[in-house]
Amino acid sequence: MIPTVDQVVSEVEKLAADLPEVCRTRRIGTSRLGEPLRMLSVGHGRRNALVVGCPHPNEPIGLRTVLDLARRVATTPELREGMNFSWHFVPCIDPDGTRLNEGWFAGPLTIRNYHENFYRPAFSDQPEWTFPVLDERAFFDRTLPETEALARVIDELRPSFQYSLHNANFGGVFFILNGGLPGMAEDLGRVAADQRVPLSLGPVDTLGWDTAAPAVYLMPPAETLIEAAARGTRDSVRHGGSSAHYAERYGTTTLITEVPFWHDARADDLSESGRSYGDTLRHTAVELRDDRGVLSDLYEQMRPWLVVPTPMRRSIADTLATALSAAAANEAVADDTPERPATVAETFAASTLVHMLRLRAAGMMRRQLAVEHAAGNQPPESRRIRRQVDELFDTWCAAGETELSQDPFPVRQLVCVQSEAALAVVRRLASCG
């Protein structure tokens, strides 16, 4: 269903070998575990488009999109020289993290299977969110090798267009721009409509952000996002800037397309839900804190018995911190928003946030305990905690399966959304010279 890292790299190298007159590959860096990071370049236009796959390793639809879009531009001259663009594809910027998700790539794409095999790095381990920020209020310079490789590419190419390929979980598609040209946001809405993927009209990750059009959000400054991620936690700075922030120095237009795994009719339902928006957000904050309390207590019981060093341990702690910052964000928006009814889309989005964070944390806790026990580290207390975590995970999976849809979008449909969104933005840039 979704290709593995090895399969994508193999397909990219094959495309370059089959079409050497327009394609070339080269190494741009090395991952933390020593894996070569490759880039495919297609065409010889004066302006550059940079496409990055798997900036978050639990969001791998972009692996297929890289292959689809690279083949299209390689075999369609008007998408290259016709628009005076060269295209550059980094198939997977985080191969180490992506390999830790490959257990669910072959399907079935269910809530349980996804979260049983789930891994999402802590903010400080994400290539996408560890670009340097030199503002004293949110100073960050703990860059990763993958981040540094991508920064070198951005410095070299000074891209007119940068594209970060992401996935949401439930409902509909949404987009993030760092500005863009007039008409660009409307173009993206038409892409979603043409591909029959509903817009996500209730914000989750983008709560409180400005919009350019329905489900098209404007990227806030890095300092604003760093402050928001730390709110309600013990940390002052949890991450740095994004690739979008870094590329702004070159006047780059950056697009992020978040395509959903599972379809749900509530995603774009603007009818009234019967609840106020403020109450919806405050209730979500309470649920997030309650879940975090339960999970944090279990994690504190686990920690003395953990001896195997895995990235899961940092990720669990970071997910628990994210629940606190998300709760604070919901409360802040509730306090700043005039009283009004919440739409069905908004209440649905709020509920997905609760399901998402609890299942992510519990799923990674189970994986860490499984590694410990497989290594022979299974004292009675650790086995007891594992049973409790398993029971909690089962309960929350059942709740997710009852309250949310498990109707997956065809991968091909999601790839078309991501590919057509890229082409819409590049056509708009090309038309403006």
Coordinates of C-alpha atoms in Angstrom, one line a residue:
M1 CA 0.0 0.0 0.0
I2 CA 2.7 2.5 1.0
P3 CA 6.3 1.9 -0.2
T4 CA 9.1 1.3 2.3
V5 CA 12.2 3.6 2.4
D6 CA 14.2 1.0 0.5
Q7 CA 11.6 0.7 -2.2
V8 CA 11.3 4.4 -2.7
V9 CA 15.1 4.9 -3.0
S10 CA 15.3 2.0 -5.5
E11 CA 12.5 3.5 -7.6
V12 CA 14.1 6.9 -7.6
E13 CA 17.4 5.5 -8.7
K14 CA 15.7 3.5 -11.4
L15 CA 13.9 6.6 -12.7
A16 CA 17.2 8.4 -12.9
A17 CA 18.8 5.5 -14.8
D18 CA 15.9 5.2 -17.2
L19 CA 15.8 8.9 -18.0
P20 CA 19.4 10.2 -17.7
E21 CA 18.8 13.1 -20.0
V22 CA 16.5 14.8 -17.5
C23 CA 17.2 13.0 -14.2
R24 CA 20.2 12.8 -11.9
T25 CA 20.7 11.8 -8.3
R26 CA 23.2 12.7 -5.6
R27 CA 23.9 12.3 -2.0
I28 CA 23.1 15.4 0.1
G29 CA 23.9 14.2 3.6
T30 CA 23.7 11.4 6.2
S31 CA 21.1 10.4 8.7
R32 CA 21.9 10.1 12.4
L33 CA 22.1 6.3 12.0
G34 CA 24.4 6.6 9.0
E35 CA 21.9 6.2 6.1
P36 CA 22.8 8.2 3.0
L37 CA 20.3 11.0 2.2
R38 CA 19.6 11.2 -1.6
M39 CA 18.1 13.8 -3.8
L40 CA 16.7 13.4 -7.3
S41 CA 16.8 16.4 -9.6
V42 CA 14.7 16.6 -12.8
G43 CA 15.0 19.1 -15.6
H44 CA 17.1 22.1 -16.2
G45 CA 14.9 25.1 -15.6
R46 CA 16.2 28.4 -14.2
R47 CA 13.9 28.3 -11.1
N48 CA 13.9 25.5 -8.5
A49 CA 11.1 23.5 -6.8
L50 CA 12.1 21.4 -3.8
V51 CA 9.9 18.6 -2.7
V52 CA 10.5 16.8 0.7
G53 CA 9.1 13.5 1.7
C54 CA 8.5 12.2 5.2
P55 CA 9.3 15.3 7.2
H56 CA 7.3 13.4 9.9
P57 CA 8.0 9.6 9.6
N58 CA 4.4 8.6 10.6
E59 CA 3.2 10.6 7.5
P60 CA 4.4 8.5 4.6
I61 CA 1.8 9.2 1.8
G62 CA 4.5 11.6 0.5
L63 CA 6.7 8.6 -0.3
R64 CA 4.3 7.6 -3.0
T65 CA 3.7 11.3 -4.0
V66 CA 7.4 11.8 -4.6
L67 CA 7.4 8.9 -7.1
D68 CA 4.2 10.0 -8.8
L69 CA 5.2 13.6 -9.2
A70 CA 8.8 12.9 -10.2
R71 CA 7.7 10.6 -13.0
R72 CA 5.2 13.2 -14.2
V73 CA 7.7 16.0 -14.4
A74 CA 10.3 13.7 -15.9
T75 CA 8.0 12.6 -18.7
T76 CA 6.2 16.0 -19.3
P77 CA 8.5 18.7 -20.6
E78 CA 5.9 21.5 -20.1
L79 CA 6.1 20.8 -16.3
R80 CA 9.8 21.5 -16.5
E81 CA 11.2 23.7 -19.3
G82 CA 7.7 24.8 -20.1
M83 CA 7.5 26.6 -16.8
N84 CA 11.3 27.2 -16.5
F85 CA 11.5 25.0 -13.4
S86 CA 13.9 22.3 -12.3
W87 CA 12.4 19.9 -9.7
H88 CA 14.3 18.4 -6.8
F89 CA 13.0 15.6 -4.7
V90 CA 14.3 14.4 -1.3
P91 CA 12.4 11.2 -1.1
C92 CA 12.7 10.7 2.6
I93 CA 14.4 13.2 4.9
D94 CA 14.0 11.0 8.0
P95 CA 14.7 7.4 7.0
D96 CA 15.6 6.3 10.5
G97 CA 12.2 7.4 11.9
T98 CA 10.3 6.2 8.8
R99 CA 11.7 2.7 9.2
L100 CA 10.1 2.6 12.7
N101 CA 6.7 3.0 11.1
E102 CA 7.0 0.5 8.3
G103 CA 5.2 -2.2 10.3
W104 CA 1.8 -0.6 9.3
F105 CA 2.7 0.4 5.7
A106 CA 1.4 -2.8 4.1
G107 CA -2.0 -2.4 5.9
P108 CA -4.6 -2.9 7.0
L109 CA -4.9 0.9 7.7
T110 CA -6.9 0.6 10.9
I111 CA -6.7 2.7 14.0
R112 CA -5.3 -0.3 16.0
N113 CA -2.7 -1.4 13.4
Y114 CA -1.5 2.2 12.9
H115 CA -1.0 2.9 16.6
E116 CA 0.4 -0.5 17.4
N117 CA 3.3 0.2 15.0
F118 CA 3.4 4.0 15.4
Y119 CA 6.4 6.2 16.0
R120 CA 6.7 10.0 15.9
P121 CA 9.9 11.6 17.0
A122 CA 10.0 14.1 19.8
F123 CA 10.1 17.7 18.5
S124 CA 13.9 17.8 19.1
D125 CA 14.3 14.7 16.9
Q126 CA 12.3 16.1 13.9
P127 CA 14.3 17.3 10.9
E128 CA 11.4 19.5 10.0
W129 CA 11.3 21.4 13.3
T130 CA 15.0 21.8 14.2
F131 CA 16.1 24.7 11.9
P132 CA 18.0 27.4 13.8
V133 CA 16.2 30.3 15.4
L134 CA 18.5 33.1 16.6
D135 CA 15.9 35.3 18.3
E136 CA 16.8 35.6 22.0
R137 CA 13.2 35.0 23.0
A138 CA 13.2 31.5 21.3
F139 CA 16.8 30.6 20.7
F140 CA 17.4 27.2 19.1
D141 CA 20.6 25.8 17.6
R142 CA 20.4 22.1 18.2
T143 CA 20.1 21.2 14.6
L144 CA 20.2 17.6 13.4
P145 CA 22.3 16.1 10.5
E146 CA 19.2 15.7 8.4
T147 CA 18.2 19.3 9.1
E148 CA 21.6 20.5 8.2
A149 CA 21.5 18.5 4.9
L150 CA 18.2 20.1 4.0
A151 CA 19.4 23.6 4.9
R152 CA 22.4 23.1 2.6
V153 CA 20.1 22.2 -0.2
I154 CA 17.9 25.2 0.4
D155 CA 20.9 27.5 0.5
E156 CA 22.2 26.0 -2.8
L157 CA 18.9 26.0 -4.7
R158 CA 17.2 29.1 -3.2
P159 CA 14.0 27.5 -4.3
S160 CA 11.1 29.5 -5.7
F161 CA 8.8 26.7 -4.3
Q162 CA 9.3 24.3 -1.4
Y163 CA 6.9 21.5 -0.7
S164 CA 6.6 19.6 2.5
L165 CA 4.5 16.4 2.3
H166 CA 2.4 15.7 5.4
N167 CA -0.6 13.5 6.5
A168 CA -3.4 14.3 8.9
N169 CA -5.3 11.4 10.5
F170 CA -9.0 11.9 10.3
G171 CA -11.5 13.7 8.1
G172 CA -10.3 16.1 5.4
V173 CA -7.4 17.9 3.8
F174 CA -5.9 21.2 4.9
F175 CA -3.1 23.3 3.5
I176 CA -0.5 25.6 5.0
L177 CA 1.2 28.5 3.1
N178 CA 3.8 31.0 4.2
G179 CA 2.0 33.7 2.2
G180 CA 1.9 33.0 -1.5
L181 CA 0.4 34.8 -4.5
P182 CA -3.2 36.1 -4.9
G183 CA -5.4 33.2 -6.0
M184 CA -3.1 30.5 -4.7
A185 CA -5.3 29.6 -1.7
E186 CA -8.4 29.4 -3.9
D187 CA -6.4 27.1 -6.3
L188 CA -5.8 24.7 -3.4
G189 CA -9.5 24.6 -2.5
R190 CA -10.3 23.7 -6.1
V191 CA -7.7 20.9 -6.1
A192 CA -9.4 19.3 -3.1
A193 CA -12.8 19.6 -4.7
D194 CA -11.6 18.1 -8.0
Q195 CA -10.1 15.1 -6.2
R196 CA -13.2 14.7 -4.1
V197 CA -11.4 15.0 -0.8
P198 CA -13.3 17.1 1.7
L199 CA -11.6 20.1 3.4
S200 CA -10.9 19.9 7.1
L201 CA -12.9 22.8 8.4
G202 CA -12.1 22.3 12.0
P203 CA -8.5 23.2 13.1
V204 CA -6.4 20.8 15.1
D205 CA -2.7 21.6 14.6
T206 CA -3.5 25.0 13.3
L207 CA -5.9 26.2 16.1
G208 CA -5.9 30.0 16.2
W209 CA -3.9 30.5 13.0
D210 CA -5.0 33.0 10.3
T211 CA -6.5 31.6 7.1
A212 CA -6.2 32.7 3.5
A213 CA -9.2 30.6 2.5
P214 CA -11.2 27.7 4.0
A215 CA -8.7 25.1 5.3
V216 CA -5.8 27.1 3.9
Y217 CA -3.8 28.4 6.9
L218 CA -0.9 30.9 7.0
M219 CA 2.3 29.8 8.7
P220 CA 2.9 31.9 11.9
P221 CA 6.4 33.1 12.7
A222 CA 8.8 30.6 14.3
E223 CA 8.9 32.5 17.5
T224 CA 5.1 32.3 17.9
L225 CA 5.0 28.6 17.3
I226 CA 8.0 27.9 19.7
E227 CA 6.2 29.9 22.4
A228 CA 2.9 28.0 21.8
A229 CA 4.6 24.6 21.9
A230 CA 6.2 25.4 25.3
R231 CA 3.0 26.9 26.8
G232 CA 1.8 24.8 29.8
T233 CA 4.9 22.7 29.9
R234 CA 8.1 22.8 31.9
D235 CA 10.2 23.6 28.8
S236 CA 10.9 27.1 27.4
V237 CA 11.9 25.9 24.0
R238 CA 10.9 22.5 22.6
H239 CA 11.8 22.9 18.9
G240 CA 13.3 25.3 16.4
G241 CA 12.0 26.8 13.1
S242 CA 10.6 24.8 10.2
S243 CA 12.0 24.5 6.7
A244 CA 9.4 27.1 5.7
H245 CA 10.9 29.6 8.1
Y246 CA 14.4 28.9 7.0
A247 CA 13.6 29.2 3.3
E248 CA 11.9 32.6 3.8
R249 CA 15.3 34.3 3.5
Y250 CA 15.2 33.4 -0.2
G251 CA 11.6 34.6 -0.8
T252 CA 10.5 30.9 -1.1
T253 CA 6.8 30.1 -1.3
T254 CA 6.3 27.0 0.9
L255 CA 3.3 24.7 0.8
I256 CA 2.4 22.0 3.3
T257 CA -0.4 19.7 2.3
E258 CA -1.9 17.6 5.1
V259 CA -3.9 14.7 3.5
P260 CA -6.1 12.5 5.8
F261 CA -5.8 8.8 6.2
W262 CA -9.4 8.2 7.1
H263 CA -12.6 9.7 5.6
D264 CA -15.2 11.2 7.9
A265 CA -18.2 13.2 6.7
R266 CA -18.0 15.5 9.7
A267 CA -14.8 17.0 8.5
D268 CA -16.5 19.7 6.4
D269 CA -19.9 19.8 8.1
L270 CA -20.6 23.5 8.9
S271 CA -24.0 22.9 10.6
E272 CA -24.3 23.7 14.3
S273 CA -23.2 21.0 16.7
G274 CA -25.5 22.0 19.5
R275 CA -22.5 23.1 21.7
S276 CA -20.8 26.4 22.0
Y277 CA -17.3 26.7 20.6
G278 CA -15.8 27.9 23.9
D279 CA -17.3 25.0 25.8
T280 CA -16.0 22.6 23.1
L281 CA -12.5 23.8 23.4
R282 CA -12.5 23.9 27.2
H283 CA -13.9 20.4 27.4
T284 CA -11.1 19.2 25.0
A285 CA -8.6 20.8 27.3
V286 CA -10.0 18.9 30.3
E287 CA -9.9 15.6 28.4
L288 CA -6.3 16.2 27.2
R289 CA -5.1 16.9 30.8
D290 CA -7.0 13.9 32.2
D291 CA -5.5 11.6 29.6
R292 CA -2.1 13.1 30.2
G293 CA -2.4 12.6 33.9
V294 CA -3.2 8.9 33.5
L295 CA -0.4 8.3 31.0
S296 CA 2.1 10.4 32.9
D297 CA 1.5 8.3 36.0
L298 CA 2.0 5.1 34.1
Y299 CA 5.1 6.4 32.4
E300 CA 6.6 7.4 35.8
Q301 CA 6.0 3.9 37.0
M302 CA 7.7 2.5 33.8
R303 CA 10.8 4.7 33.9
P304 CA 12.8 3.0 36.7
W305 CA 12.5 -0.3 34.8
L306 CA 13.6 1.0 31.3
V307 CA 17.1 0.1 30.2
V308 CA 16.9 -0.2 26.4
P309 CA 17.8 3.1 24.8
T310 CA 15.3 3.8 22.1
P311 CA 13.9 7.1 20.6
M312 CA 10.5 6.0 21.9
R313 CA 11.4 7.2 25.3
R314 CA 11.9 10.8 24.2
S315 CA 8.9 10.6 22.0
I316 CA 6.6 9.4 24.9
A317 CA 7.7 12.3 27.1
D318 CA 7.3 14.8 24.2
T319 CA 3.8 13.6 23.4
L320 CA 2.8 14.0 27.0
A321 CA 4.2 17.6 26.8
T322 CA 2.2 18.2 23.6
A323 CA -1.0 17.2 25.4
L324 CA -0.3 20.0 27.9
S325 CA 0.5 22.6 25.3
A326 CA -2.5 21.6 23.2
A327 CA -4.7 22.0 26.3
A328 CA -3.3 25.4 27.0
A329 CA -3.9 26.4 23.3
N330 CA -7.5 25.3 23.4
E331 CA -8.1 27.3 26.6
A332 CA -6.4 30.4 25.1
V333 CA -8.5 30.3 21.9
A334 CA -11.7 29.7 24.0
D335 CA -10.9 32.8 26.0
D336 CA -10.2 34.9 23.0
T337 CA -13.2 33.8 20.8
P338 CA -16.6 35.5 21.1
E339 CA -19.3 33.2 22.2
R340 CA -20.8 31.3 19.3
P341 CA -22.1 27.9 18.3
A342 CA -19.5 25.3 17.3
T343 CA -19.8 23.6 14.0
V344 CA -19.9 19.9 13.6
A345 CA -16.5 20.1 11.9
E346 CA -15.1 22.0 14.8
T347 CA -16.3 19.6 17.5
F348 CA -15.2 16.6 15.3
A349 CA -11.7 18.1 15.0
A350 CA -11.5 18.7 18.8
S351 CA -12.4 15.1 19.5
T352 CA -9.8 13.8 17.0
L353 CA -7.1 15.6 18.9
V354 CA -8.0 13.8 22.1
H355 CA -8.0 10.4 20.4
M356 CA -4.8 11.1 18.5
L357 CA -2.6 12.1 21.4
R358 CA -3.8 9.4 23.8
L359 CA -3.3 6.6 21.3
R360 CA 0.1 7.9 20.2
A361 CA 1.4 8.0 23.7
A362 CA -0.1 4.6 24.7
G363 CA 1.1 3.0 21.5
M364 CA 4.7 4.1 21.9
M365 CA 4.6 3.0 25.6
R366 CA 3.6 -0.4 24.5
R367 CA 6.3 -0.6 21.9
Q368 CA 9.0 0.5 24.5
L369 CA 7.8 -2.2 27.0
A370 CA 7.8 -4.8 24.2
V371 CA 11.4 -4.0 23.4
E372 CA 12.3 -4.2 27.0
H373 CA 10.7 -7.6 27.5
A374 CA 12.1 -9.0 24.3
A375 CA 15.5 -8.1 25.6
G376 CA 14.9 -10.1 28.7
N377 CA 14.1 -7.1 31.0
Q378 CA 10.8 -8.2 32.3
P379 CA 10.7 -8.0 36.1
P380 CA 7.2 -8.5 37.7
E381 CA 6.6 -4.8 38.2
S382 CA 7.3 -4.1 34.5
R383 CA 5.0 -7.0 33.5
R384 CA 2.2 -5.5 35.7
I385 CA 2.7 -2.0 34.1
R386 CA 2.6 -3.6 30.6
R387 CA -0.8 -5.2 31.4
Q388 CA -2.2 -1.9 32.5
V389 CA -0.9 -0.1 29.4
D390 CA -2.3 -2.9 27.2
E391 CA -5.7 -2.6 28.8
L392 CA -5.7 1.2 28.5
F393 CA -4.7 0.9 24.8
D394 CA -7.4 -1.6 24.1
T395 CA -10.0 0.7 25.7
W396 CA -8.9 3.7 23.8
C397 CA -8.7 1.8 20.5
A398 CA -12.2 0.6 21.0
A399 CA -13.4 4.2 21.7
G400 CA -11.6 5.4 18.6
E401 CA -13.1 2.6 16.5
T402 CA -16.6 3.5 17.8
E403 CA -16.4 7.3 17.6
L404 CA -14.3 7.8 14.5
S405 CA -14.4 6.4 11.0
Q406 CA -11.9 3.8 9.8
D407 CA -12.9 4.3 6.2
P408 CA -9.5 4.8 4.5
F409 CA -9.0 7.1 1.5
P410 CA -7.4 5.2 -1.4
V411 CA -3.7 6.1 -1.4
R412 CA -3.9 7.0 -5.0
Q413 CA -6.6 9.7 -4.3
L414 CA -4.4 11.3 -1.6
V415 CA -1.3 11.2 -3.9
C416 CA -3.4 13.1 -6.5
V417 CA -4.3 15.8 -4.0
Q418 CA -0.6 16.3 -3.0
S419 CA 0.6 16.2 -6.6
E420 CA -2.0 18.5 -8.0
A421 CA -1.6 21.0 -5.2
A422 CA 2.1 21.3 -6.0
L423 CA 1.4 21.8 -9.7
A424 CA -1.3 24.4 -8.9
V425 CA 1.2 26.5 -6.9
V426 CA 4.1 26.1 -9.4
R427 CA 1.8 27.1 -12.3
R428 CA 0.8 30.2 -10.3
L429 CA 4.4 31.1 -9.7
A430 CA 5.4 30.4 -13.3
S431 CA 2.6 32.7 -14.6
C432 CA 4.0 35.5 -12.5
G433 CA 7.5 35.2 -13.9

